[in-house]
Coordinates of C-alpha atoms in Angstrom, one line a residue:
Chain I
M1 CA 19.6 -31.8 46.3
R2 CA 16.1 -33.1 46.6
R3 CA 13.9 -32.6 43.5
V4 CA 10.9 -30.5 43.9
S5 CA 7.7 -32.5 43.5
P6 CA 5.6 -31.8 40.4
R7 CA 2.8 -30.6 42.6
T8 CA 4.9 -28.1 44.5
A9 CA 6.5 -26.9 41.2
Q10 CA 3.0 -26.4 39.8
R11 CA 1.9 -24.4 42.9
I12 CA 5.0 -22.1 42.6
V13 CA 4.7 -21.5 38.9
V14 CA 1.0 -20.9 38.9
S15 CA 1.2 -18.4 41.7
I16 CA 3.9 -16.5 39.8
M17 CA 1.7 -16.4 36.8
W18 CA -1.2 -15.2 38.8
L19 CA 1.0 -12.5 40.1
L20 CA 1.9 -11.5 36.5
A21 CA -1.8 -11.5 35.6
A22 CA -2.7 -9.4 38.6
A23 CA 0.1 -6.9 37.7
T24 CA -1.3 -6.5 34.2
V25 CA -4.8 -5.8 35.4
G26 CA -3.3 -3.5 38.1
T27 CA -1.4 -1.6 35.5
L28 CA -4.5 -1.0 33.4
V29 CA -6.6 0.1 36.3
F30 CA -3.7 2.4 37.5
I31 CA -3.3 4.0 34.0
I32 CA -7.0 4.7 33.7
A33 CA -7.6 5.8 37.3
F34 CA -4.5 8.0 37.2
I35 CA -5.7 10.0 34.2
L36 CA -9.3 10.1 35.3
V37 CA -8.6 11.2 38.9
H38 CA -6.4 14.1 37.7
G39 CA -8.6 15.0 34.7
V40 CA -12.3 14.5 35.4
P41 CA -12.4 17.4 38.0
H42 CA -11.3 19.8 35.2
I43 CA -14.0 18.7 32.8
T44 CA -16.8 21.3 32.7
W45 CA -19.5 22.1 30.3
E46 CA -17.5 25.2 29.2
F47 CA -14.4 23.0 28.6
L48 CA -16.4 20.8 26.2
T49 CA -18.1 23.5 24.3
Q50 CA -15.6 26.4 24.1
S51 CA -12.6 27.0 21.9
P52 CA -9.1 27.0 23.3
V53 CA -7.7 30.3 24.4
S54 CA -3.9 31.2 24.2
M55 CA -2.8 27.9 22.6
G56 CA -4.9 25.7 25.0
R57 CA -3.7 27.3 28.2
K58 CA -7.3 28.3 28.9
G59 CA -10.6 27.6 27.3
G60 CA -12.0 24.4 26.0
I61 CA -11.5 21.7 23.4
F62 CA -14.6 22.0 21.3
P63 CA -12.8 22.3 17.9
M64 CA -10.7 19.2 18.8
I65 CA -13.8 17.2 19.6
V66 CA -15.4 18.2 16.2
G67 CA -12.1 17.6 14.4
T68 CA -11.6 14.1 16.0
A69 CA -15.2 13.2 15.1
M70 CA -14.7 14.4 11.5
V71 CA -11.4 12.6 10.9
A72 CA -12.2 9.4 12.7
G73 CA -15.8 9.2 11.5
L74 CA -14.8 9.9 7.9
A75 CA -12.0 7.3 8.1
V76 CA -14.4 4.6 9.2
I77 CA -17.1 5.6 6.7
I78 CA -14.5 5.2 3.9
A79 CA -12.9 2.0 5.3
A80 CA -16.0 0.1 6.3
P81 CA -17.6 -0.5 2.9
I82 CA -14.3 -1.4 1.4
G83 CA -13.4 -3.7 4.2
V84 CA -16.8 -5.5 4.3
A85 CA -16.8 -5.9 0.5
T86 CA -13.3 -7.4 0.7
A87 CA -14.5 -9.8 3.4
V88 CA -17.6 -10.8 1.3
Y89 CA -15.4 -11.5 -1.7
L90 CA -12.9 -13.6 0.3
T91 CA -15.7 -15.7 1.9
E92 CA -18.6 -15.9 -0.5
Y93 CA -17.4 -15.2 -4.0
T94 CA -14.2 -17.2 -4.4
R95 CA -12.3 -20.3 -3.4
E96 CA -8.9 -20.1 -1.8
S97 CA -6.5 -19.4 -4.6
R98 CA -3.4 -17.4 -5.5
I99 CA -5.5 -14.3 -5.7
T100 CA -7.0 -14.7 -2.2
A101 CA -3.5 -15.4 -0.9
V102 CA -2.3 -12.1 -2.4
I103 CA -5.2 -10.2 -0.9
R104 CA -4.7 -11.7 2.5
F105 CA -0.9 -11.1 2.4
G106 CA -1.6 -7.4 1.5
A107 CA -4.0 -7.0 4.4
D108 CA -1.7 -8.8 6.8
C109 CA 1.3 -6.6 5.8
L110 CA -0.8 -3.5 6.0
A111 CA -1.8 -4.4 9.5
G112 CA 1.8 -4.6 10.6
I113 CA 2.9 -1.3 9.2
P114 CA 3.6 1.3 12.0
S115 CA 1.4 4.4 12.1
I116 CA 4.4 6.8 11.5
I117 CA 4.9 5.1 8.1
F118 CA 1.2 5.7 7.3
G119 CA 1.8 9.3 8.3
L120 CA 4.8 9.7 6.0
F121 CA 2.9 8.1 3.1
G122 CA -0.3 10.2 3.8
F123 CA 1.9 13.3 3.9
V124 CA 3.6 12.7 0.6
F125 CA 0.7 11.1 -1.2
F126 CA -2.6 12.8 0.0
T127 CA -1.3 16.2 1.2
I128 CA 1.3 16.8 -1.5
T129 CA 0.9 14.6 -4.6
L130 CA -2.9 14.8 -4.6
G131 CA -2.8 18.4 -3.3
M132 CA -5.3 17.9 -0.4
G133 CA -3.0 19.8 2.0
L134 CA -2.9 19.2 5.7
S135 CA -6.6 18.5 6.1
V136 CA -9.4 16.4 7.5
V137 CA -9.7 14.4 4.2
S138 CA -5.9 13.6 4.1
G139 CA -6.0 12.5 7.7
A140 CA -9.2 10.4 7.2
L141 CA -7.9 8.7 4.1
T142 CA -4.6 7.8 5.8
L143 CA -6.5 6.4 8.8
A144 CA -8.9 4.6 6.5
L145 CA -6.0 2.7 5.0
M146 CA -4.7 2.0 8.5
V147 CA -7.8 0.4 9.9
L148 CA -8.8 -1.4 6.7
P149 CA -7.1 -4.7 7.7
T150 CA -8.9 -4.8 11.1
I151 CA -12.3 -4.3 9.4
V152 CA -11.5 -7.0 6.8
R153 CA -10.4 -9.5 9.4
T154 CA -13.3 -9.0 11.9
S155 CA -15.9 -9.0 9.1
E156 CA -14.4 -12.2 7.6
E157 CA -14.6 -13.9 11.0
A158 CA -18.2 -12.8 11.5
I159 CA -19.2 -13.9 8.0
R160 CA -17.5 -17.3 8.5
A161 CA -19.4 -17.8 11.8
V162 CA -22.8 -17.7 9.9
P163 CA -24.0 -21.4 9.8
Y164 CA -23.8 -22.9 6.3
A165 CA -27.4 -24.1 6.6
Y166 CA -28.6 -20.5 6.3
R167 CA -27.0 -20.2 2.9
E168 CA -28.5 -23.5 1.8
V169 CA -32.0 -22.5 2.9
S170 CA -31.6 -19.2 1.0
Y171 CA -30.5 -20.9 -2.2
G172 CA -33.3 -23.5 -1.7
L173 CA -35.8 -20.6 -1.7
G174 CA -34.5 -19.6 -5.1
S175 CA -32.4 -16.5 -4.2
T176 CA -29.4 -15.5 -6.2
R177 CA -25.9 -15.3 -4.6
W178 CA -26.2 -11.6 -4.1
Q179 CA -29.6 -11.8 -2.5
M180 CA -28.3 -14.6 -0.2
V181 CA -25.2 -12.5 0.8
T182 CA -27.1 -9.2 1.4
R183 CA -30.2 -10.5 3.0
V184 CA -29.1 -13.6 4.9
V185 CA -25.4 -13.7 5.5
L186 CA -24.7 -10.0 6.1
Q187 CA -27.8 -9.7 8.3
S188 CA -26.7 -12.4 10.7
A189 CA -23.1 -11.3 10.6
L190 CA -24.0 -7.7 11.3
P191 CA -23.1 -7.6 15.1
G192 CA -19.7 -9.0 14.4
I193 CA -19.0 -6.6 11.6
C194 CA -20.2 -3.7 13.7
T195 CA -17.8 -4.8 16.5
G196 CA -14.9 -4.5 14.1
I197 CA -16.1 -1.1 12.9
V198 CA -16.5 0.2 16.4
L199 CA -13.0 -1.0 17.4
S200 CA -11.6 0.7 14.3
L201 CA -13.3 3.9 15.3
G202 CA -11.6 3.6 18.6
R203 CA -8.2 3.1 16.9
S204 CA -8.8 6.1 14.7
I205 CA -9.6 8.3 17.6
S206 CA -6.5 7.3 19.6
E207 CA -4.1 7.6 16.6
T208 CA -1.6 10.4 16.9
A209 CA 1.5 10.0 14.7
A210 CA -0.3 9.5 11.4
V211 CA -2.8 12.3 12.1
M212 CA 0.0 14.7 13.1
L213 CA 1.6 14.5 9.6
T214 CA -1.6 14.5 7.6
A215 CA -4.4 16.5 9.4
G216 CA -2.0 19.1 10.9
S217 CA -2.5 20.9 14.2
A218 CA -4.6 24.0 13.5
L219 CA -6.5 25.2 16.6
G220 CA -9.6 26.5 14.9
L221 CA -12.9 24.8 14.1
P222 CA -12.6 23.1 10.7
S223 CA -15.3 24.6 8.5
S224 CA -14.8 22.2 5.6
L225 CA -13.2 18.8 4.9
F226 CA -10.2 20.5 3.4
D227 CA -9.4 22.5 6.6
S228 CA -6.6 21.4 8.9
S229 CA -7.8 20.2 12.2
R230 CA -6.2 19.1 15.5
T231 CA -7.5 15.9 17.0
L232 CA -7.9 15.3 20.7
A233 CA -5.0 12.9 20.9
L234 CA -2.6 15.3 19.2
H235 CA -3.9 18.2 21.3
F236 CA -3.2 16.2 24.5
Y237 CA 0.3 15.4 23.1
I238 CA 1.1 19.1 22.4
L239 CA -0.4 20.3 25.7
S240 CA 1.5 17.8 27.8
R241 CA 4.8 17.8 25.9
E242 CA 5.2 21.5 25.6
G243 CA 3.9 21.9 29.2
V244 CA 1.2 24.3 28.1
S245 CA -1.3 23.4 30.7
M246 CA -1.3 20.2 32.8
S247 CA -4.9 20.5 34.1
N248 CA -6.2 20.9 30.5
A249 CA -3.9 18.0 29.3
Y250 CA -5.3 15.7 32.0
A251 CA -8.9 16.8 31.2
T252 CA -8.3 16.2 27.4
A253 CA -6.8 12.8 28.2
S254 CA -9.9 12.0 30.3
V255 CA -12.2 12.8 27.5
L256 CA -10.2 10.6 25.2
I257 CA -10.1 7.7 27.7
I258 CA -13.8 7.9 28.4
S259 CA -14.7 7.8 24.7
I260 CA -12.4 4.8 24.2
L261 CA -13.9 3.0 27.2
V262 CA -17.5 3.7 25.9
L263 CA -16.6 2.4 22.5
N264 CA -14.9 -0.8 23.9
V265 CA -17.8 -1.6 26.1
F266 CA -20.2 -1.0 23.2
A267 CA -18.1 -3.3 21.0
Y268 CA -18.0 -6.0 23.7
W269 CA -21.8 -5.7 24.1
L270 CA -22.2 -6.1 20.3
M271 CA -20.0 -9.2 20.3
H272 CA -22.0 -10.8 23.1
K273 CA -25.1 -10.2 21.1
L274 CA -23.5 -12.2 18.3
V275 CA -22.5 -15.1 20.6
R276 CA -25.8 -15.4 22.3
K277 CA -27.9 -15.6 19.1
P278 CA -29.6 -18.9 18.7
R279 CA -27.9 -21.2 16.2
Chain P
M1 CA -25.8 -15.5 -13.6
K2 CA -24.3 -12.7 -15.6
Q3 CA -25.2 -10.2 -12.9
D4 CA -23.4 -12.6 -10.4
K5 CA -20.2 -12.5 -12.4
L6 CA -20.3 -8.7 -12.6
I7 CA -20.7 -8.4 -8.8
A8 CA -17.9 -10.9 -8.3
L9 CA -15.7 -8.8 -10.5
A10 CA -16.6 -5.5 -8.8
L11 CA -15.9 -7.1 -5.4
L12 CA -12.6 -8.4 -6.6
M13 CA -11.6 -4.9 -7.6
V14 CA -12.5 -3.5 -4.2
A15 CA -10.8 -6.4 -2.5
F16 CA -7.5 -5.3 -4.1
S17 CA -7.6 -1.9 -2.4
A18 CA -5.6 -3.3 0.6
V19 CA -2.9 -4.6 -1.8
S20 CA -2.8 -1.5 -3.9
G21 CA -2.6 0.6 -0.7
L22 CA 0.4 -1.5 0.4
A23 CA 2.0 -1.1 -3.1
L24 CA 1.4 2.7 -3.1
I25 CA 3.0 3.0 0.4
T26 CA 6.0 1.0 -0.7
V27 CA 6.5 3.0 -3.9
F28 CA 6.1 6.4 -2.3
I29 CA 8.2 5.8 0.7
F30 CA 11.1 4.3 -1.4
K31 CA 10.8 7.0 -4.0
E32 CA 11.2 9.8 -1.4
G33 CA 13.8 8.0 0.7
L34 CA 16.1 5.9 -1.5
P35 CA 17.8 8.8 -3.4
I36 CA 19.4 10.2 -0.3
I37 CA 20.6 6.8 0.9
V38 CA 22.3 6.3 -2.5
K39 CA 23.7 9.8 -2.4
T40 CA 25.1 9.6 1.1
G41 CA 26.3 6.0 0.5
P42 CA 24.6 3.2 2.4
G43 CA 27.8 2.7 4.5
N44 CA 27.7 6.3 5.7
F45 CA 23.9 6.4 6.1
F46 CA 23.5 3.2 8.1
L47 CA 26.8 3.0 10.0
S48 CA 27.6 6.6 10.9
S49 CA 26.1 8.2 14.0
D50 CA 26.6 11.7 12.7
W51 CA 23.1 13.2 12.2
D52 CA 23.3 16.9 11.6
P53 CA 20.8 17.9 8.9
S54 CA 21.9 21.6 8.8
S55 CA 25.4 20.6 7.6
G56 CA 24.1 17.7 5.4
N57 CA 25.3 14.8 7.6
F58 CA 22.8 12.0 7.7
G59 CA 23.9 8.9 9.7
I60 CA 21.3 7.0 11.5
F61 CA 23.3 4.3 13.3
S62 CA 22.6 5.7 16.8
M63 CA 18.9 5.5 16.0
I64 CA 19.1 2.0 14.7
A65 CA 21.0 1.0 17.9
G66 CA 18.3 2.9 19.9
S67 CA 15.4 1.2 18.3
L68 CA 17.1 -2.2 18.7
A69 CA 18.0 -1.6 22.4
V70 CA 14.5 -0.4 23.3
T71 CA 12.7 -3.1 21.3
L72 CA 14.8 -6.0 22.8
C73 CA 14.3 -4.9 26.4
A74 CA 10.6 -4.2 25.8
M75 CA 10.2 -7.7 24.4
V76 CA 11.7 -9.3 27.5
I77 CA 9.0 -7.6 29.6
G78 CA 6.2 -8.1 27.0
T79 CA 7.0 -11.8 26.5
V80 CA 7.3 -12.7 30.2
F81 CA 4.0 -10.9 31.1
G82 CA 2.2 -11.6 27.9
L83 CA 2.9 -15.3 27.7
G84 CA 2.3 -15.7 31.4
L85 CA -1.1 -14.1 31.1
A86 CA -1.9 -16.2 28.0
I87 CA -1.1 -19.4 29.9
V88 CA -3.1 -18.3 33.0
L89 CA -6.1 -17.3 30.8
G90 CA -5.9 -20.3 28.6
E91 CA -5.1 -23.1 31.0
F92 CA -5.5 -22.2 34.7
C93 CA -8.2 -19.5 34.9
P94 CA -11.8 -20.3 35.8
P95 CA -14.0 -19.4 32.8
G96 CA -15.9 -16.7 34.7
L97 CA -12.7 -14.8 35.5
A98 CA -11.3 -15.3 32.0
A99 CA -14.4 -13.6 30.7
I100 CA -13.5 -10.5 32.7
L101 CA -9.7 -10.6 32.1
K102 CA -9.8 -11.0 28.3
P103 CA -11.7 -7.7 27.7
V104 CA -9.3 -6.0 30.1
V105 CA -6.4 -7.1 28.0
E106 CA -8.1 -5.9 24.9
L107 CA -8.8 -2.6 26.5
L108 CA -5.1 -2.3 27.2
A109 CA -4.6 -2.4 23.4
G110 CA -7.2 0.4 22.9
I111 CA -5.6 3.0 25.1
P112 CA -4.0 5.7 23.0
S113 CA -0.2 5.5 22.8
V114 CA 0.2 9.2 23.9
V115 CA -1.6 8.3 27.1
Y116 CA 0.9 5.5 27.8
G117 CA 3.8 7.9 27.1
F118 CA 2.4 10.5 29.3
V119 CA 1.7 8.2 32.3
G120 CA 5.3 6.9 31.7
V121 CA 6.7 10.4 31.9
V122 CA 4.9 11.3 35.1
T123 CA 5.3 8.0 37.0
I124 CA 8.1 5.8 35.7
V125 CA 10.6 8.4 34.7
P126 CA 10.8 10.2 38.1
L127 CA 11.1 6.8 39.8
I128 CA 14.1 5.8 37.6
R129 CA 15.7 9.2 38.1
T130 CA 15.4 9.1 41.9
Y131 CA 16.3 5.4 42.5
L132 CA 18.5 4.3 39.7
G133 CA 20.1 7.6 38.6
G134 CA 20.6 9.1 35.1
P135 CA 18.1 11.5 33.5
G136 CA 15.2 9.1 33.9
L137 CA 14.2 9.5 30.2
S138 CA 15.9 6.3 29.1
V139 CA 16.0 2.9 27.4
L140 CA 14.6 1.4 30.6
A141 CA 11.7 3.8 30.8
S142 CA 10.8 3.3 27.1
S143 CA 11.2 -0.5 27.5
I144 CA 8.7 -0.7 30.4
V145 CA 6.2 1.5 28.6
L146 CA 6.6 -0.5 25.3
G147 CA 6.5 -3.8 27.2
I148 CA 3.1 -3.0 28.5
M149 CA 2.0 -1.8 25.1
V150 CA 2.9 -5.0 23.2
L151 CA 1.5 -7.2 25.9
P152 CA -2.0 -7.4 24.4
T153 CA -0.6 -8.5 21.0
V154 CA 1.6 -11.2 22.6
T155 CA -1.2 -12.4 24.9
S156 CA -4.0 -12.6 22.3
I157 CA -2.0 -14.3 19.6
S158 CA -0.3 -16.8 22.0
M159 CA -3.8 -17.6 23.4
D160 CA -5.0 -18.4 19.8
A161 CA -2.0 -20.6 19.3
L162 CA -2.6 -22.5 22.6
R163 CA -6.3 -22.9 21.7
A164 CA -5.4 -24.3 18.3
V165 CA -3.6 -27.3 20.0
P166 CA -5.9 -30.3 19.9
R167 CA -7.6 -30.8 23.3
T168 CA -6.7 -34.5 23.1
Y169 CA -3.1 -33.6 23.7
W170 CA -4.1 -32.1 27.0
Q171 CA -6.3 -35.0 28.0
G172 CA -3.7 -37.6 27.0
S173 CA -1.0 -35.9 29.1
I174 CA -3.3 -35.5 32.2
A175 CA -4.4 -39.2 31.8
L176 CA -0.7 -40.2 32.0
G177 CA -0.6 -38.6 35.4
A178 CA 1.2 -35.3 34.6
T179 CA 0.2 -32.2 36.5
K180 CA -1.5 -29.3 34.7
W181 CA 1.8 -27.3 34.7
Q182 CA 3.8 -30.3 33.4
T183 CA 1.2 -30.7 30.7
T184 CA 1.3 -27.0 29.9
H185 CA 5.1 -26.6 29.5
M186 CA 5.9 -30.1 28.2
V187 CA 3.0 -30.6 25.8
M188 CA 1.0 -27.4 25.1
L189 CA 3.8 -24.9 24.8
K190 CA 5.8 -27.3 22.6
A191 CA 2.8 -27.9 20.3
A192 CA 2.1 -24.2 20.1
K193 CA 5.7 -23.0 19.8
S194 CA 5.4 -21.7 16.2
G195 CA 2.3 -19.7 17.0
I196 CA 3.9 -18.3 20.2
A197 CA 7.0 -17.3 18.2
A198 CA 4.8 -15.5 15.7
A199 CA 3.1 -13.7 18.6
I200 CA 6.5 -12.5 20.0
I201 CA 7.8 -11.4 16.5
L202 CA 4.5 -9.5 15.8
G203 CA 4.9 -7.8 19.2
M204 CA 8.4 -6.9 18.3
G205 CA 7.1 -5.3 15.1
R206 CA 4.7 -3.2 17.1
A207 CA 7.5 -2.2 19.5
V208 CA 9.8 -1.1 16.7
G209 CA 7.1 0.9 15.1
E210 CA 5.7 2.6 18.1
T211 CA 6.2 6.4 18.0
M212 CA 4.4 8.8 20.3
A213 CA 4.9 6.9 23.6
V214 CA 8.7 6.5 22.8
I215 CA 9.2 10.2 22.0
M216 CA 7.8 11.1 25.4
V217 CA 9.9 8.7 27.5
A218 CA 13.1 8.0 25.6
G219 CA 14.9 11.3 25.9
N220 CA 15.7 11.5 22.1
T221 CA 19.4 12.3 22.3
L222 CA 21.6 11.4 19.3
E223 CA 23.9 8.9 20.9
V224 CA 24.4 5.2 20.9
P225 CA 23.2 4.1 24.4
H226 CA 25.8 2.4 26.7
S227 CA 23.5 1.4 29.5
I228 CA 19.8 1.0 30.0
L229 CA 19.7 4.3 31.9
D230 CA 21.0 6.3 28.9
P231 CA 18.5 8.3 26.8
V232 CA 18.1 7.3 23.2
R233 CA 16.4 8.3 20.0
T234 CA 14.6 5.6 17.9
L235 CA 14.0 5.6 14.2
T236 CA 10.3 6.4 14.7
S237 CA 10.9 9.3 17.0
N238 CA 13.4 10.8 14.6
I239 CA 10.8 11.0 11.9
A240 CA 8.0 12.3 14.1
L241 CA 10.2 14.9 15.9
E242 CA 11.8 16.5 12.8
M243 CA 9.1 16.0 10.1
G244 CA 7.3 19.2 11.2
Y245 CA 10.0 21.6 10.1
A246 CA 12.2 19.5 7.7
S247 CA 12.5 20.4 4.0
G248 CA 14.7 19.4 1.1
Q249 CA 17.4 16.9 1.8
H250 CA 16.5 16.8 5.5
R251 CA 13.0 15.6 4.6
E252 CA 14.4 13.0 2.2
A253 CA 16.6 11.7 5.0
L254 CA 13.6 11.4 7.2
F255 CA 11.9 9.4 4.5
A256 CA 15.1 7.3 4.3
T257 CA 14.7 6.7 8.0
G258 CA 11.2 5.5 7.2
V259 CA 12.6 3.2 4.5
T260 CA 14.9 1.6 7.1
L261 CA 12.0 1.1 9.5
F262 CA 9.7 -0.2 6.7
V263 CA 12.3 -2.9 5.7
I264 CA 12.8 -4.0 9.3
I265 CA 9.0 -4.3 9.9
M266 CA 8.5 -6.2 6.6
I267 CA 11.2 -8.7 7.5
L268 CA 9.7 -9.2 11.0
N269 CA 6.1 -9.5 9.5
T270 CA 7.2 -12.0 6.9
I271 CA 8.9 -14.2 9.5
A272 CA 5.8 -13.9 11.8
L273 CA 3.4 -14.8 9.0
A274 CA 5.5 -17.8 8.0
M275 CA 5.7 -19.0 11.6
A276 CA 1.9 -18.6 12.1
R277 CA 1.3 -20.6 8.9
R278 CA 3.6 -23.3 10.1
G279 CA 1.8 -23.3 13.5
A280 CA -1.6 -23.7 11.7
G281 CA -0.1 -26.5 9.6
E282 CA 1.2 -28.4 12.6
G283 CA -2.2 -28.3 14.3
R284 CA -3.9 -29.8 11.2
T285 CA -1.6 -32.6 10.2
R286 CA -1.1 -34.2 13.5

């Protein structure tokens, strides 16, 4: 048997890999298009602003939009300061040591834990042990713990990307470490930090398993942080799985997909702002 | 100076919240789940397939088998596509196109898992039922859906590993007359192998832990699967399906399912972290 020449081998392998890449992009486009084509025609102003009627068979998704905004928003509001502070400590206030190794290990492990485990934990800790019940707060605290590692990692990367000269100039002008961190480093790392926060918001919005066990699935509009609230992702799951209403399920999924798309584009734009900045 | 020390101390305390979170999760999951494993006996709990909460039988073997089957098949798909994409993006793609493809892959990671599950149910499941037989809801359907879901993880971490290989390796190999593909598979992939292994193991962790998508496409029957067309129930779906109405021993048994999952994930993560560290070490020393 004649051996295939390296050039031919390369041509074959590379075309196979291009096919794989095309298939991936095709899958993404298919998933998004499939949902939007079936769902967008059903999105009306009434659908966005009214409460569901007869378990979601008719009516809108207004309480779920509010619930999702409350749970995901609160989760990010809790996780962002903690995550950024952790990143600042790791980068500006200490050298690599056993303590930083422990902190990093904790964050890495937390990042790998599946959402259903967060759900179990949130259920037994926040809703039962701390007595918060199935509520917006329980859901938000659980999600905050879940997105914390993402915020730590992206903030750390953003802070490390700030040129060392900035810090030297700041010290040279007589600032303290705290002034240097808050006025120089965090300022220039801001777009990168925000990218991480926006992506975490996206993750909180799309999470289902953890929210199901901690925020509950009440259909009404949450009037306080201690009310149970159904998020959009969970509403979509219940509508489609129990076959309540396919058209409303598609429409809910479209709202979900569109918000994720918007957040991702926004995060990408922020990141480019960071890259393009003069060094 | 004194203020500086105080701030450092305060930041240190905040920085420990991730670690304390992890500790709390571990303590509470084990506290709720371990007693029932001890009571049933580990042998019965892990090796029996008899799960009947109403009569007090808690054996999770069929779900362990289910999780394992689904994860392994998913990793075949996720690795082939994910690694292929990483190689194309890292070595063969013009930079302009890579700038478009990378966010596309990241977007794939951002789509909610319920959406993946739903699209799987309405497209892949009927296809399998019509052309391959069986109920459609199956190991195969879940593996395809999960394979697509873990692809971004595998791709982005493999790409980082490939990028960490010193560029001089690439240049040296090309200068010796090797083609780009020879260079890629003989030099780059070898040099990045620890990082790529880490990527695959982390992807595996994601596949084992995925819940909502699997519930929708796996069929959730309580039997050890014999073919890839059989329906299965995974550890994760068992928890999510029954947690809503479980109480007493039944709920403890679901937490025990969580303990099992937790231990599997921790083992996978530790291996992946060690691999990633070894990969980083290789890049630096040579």
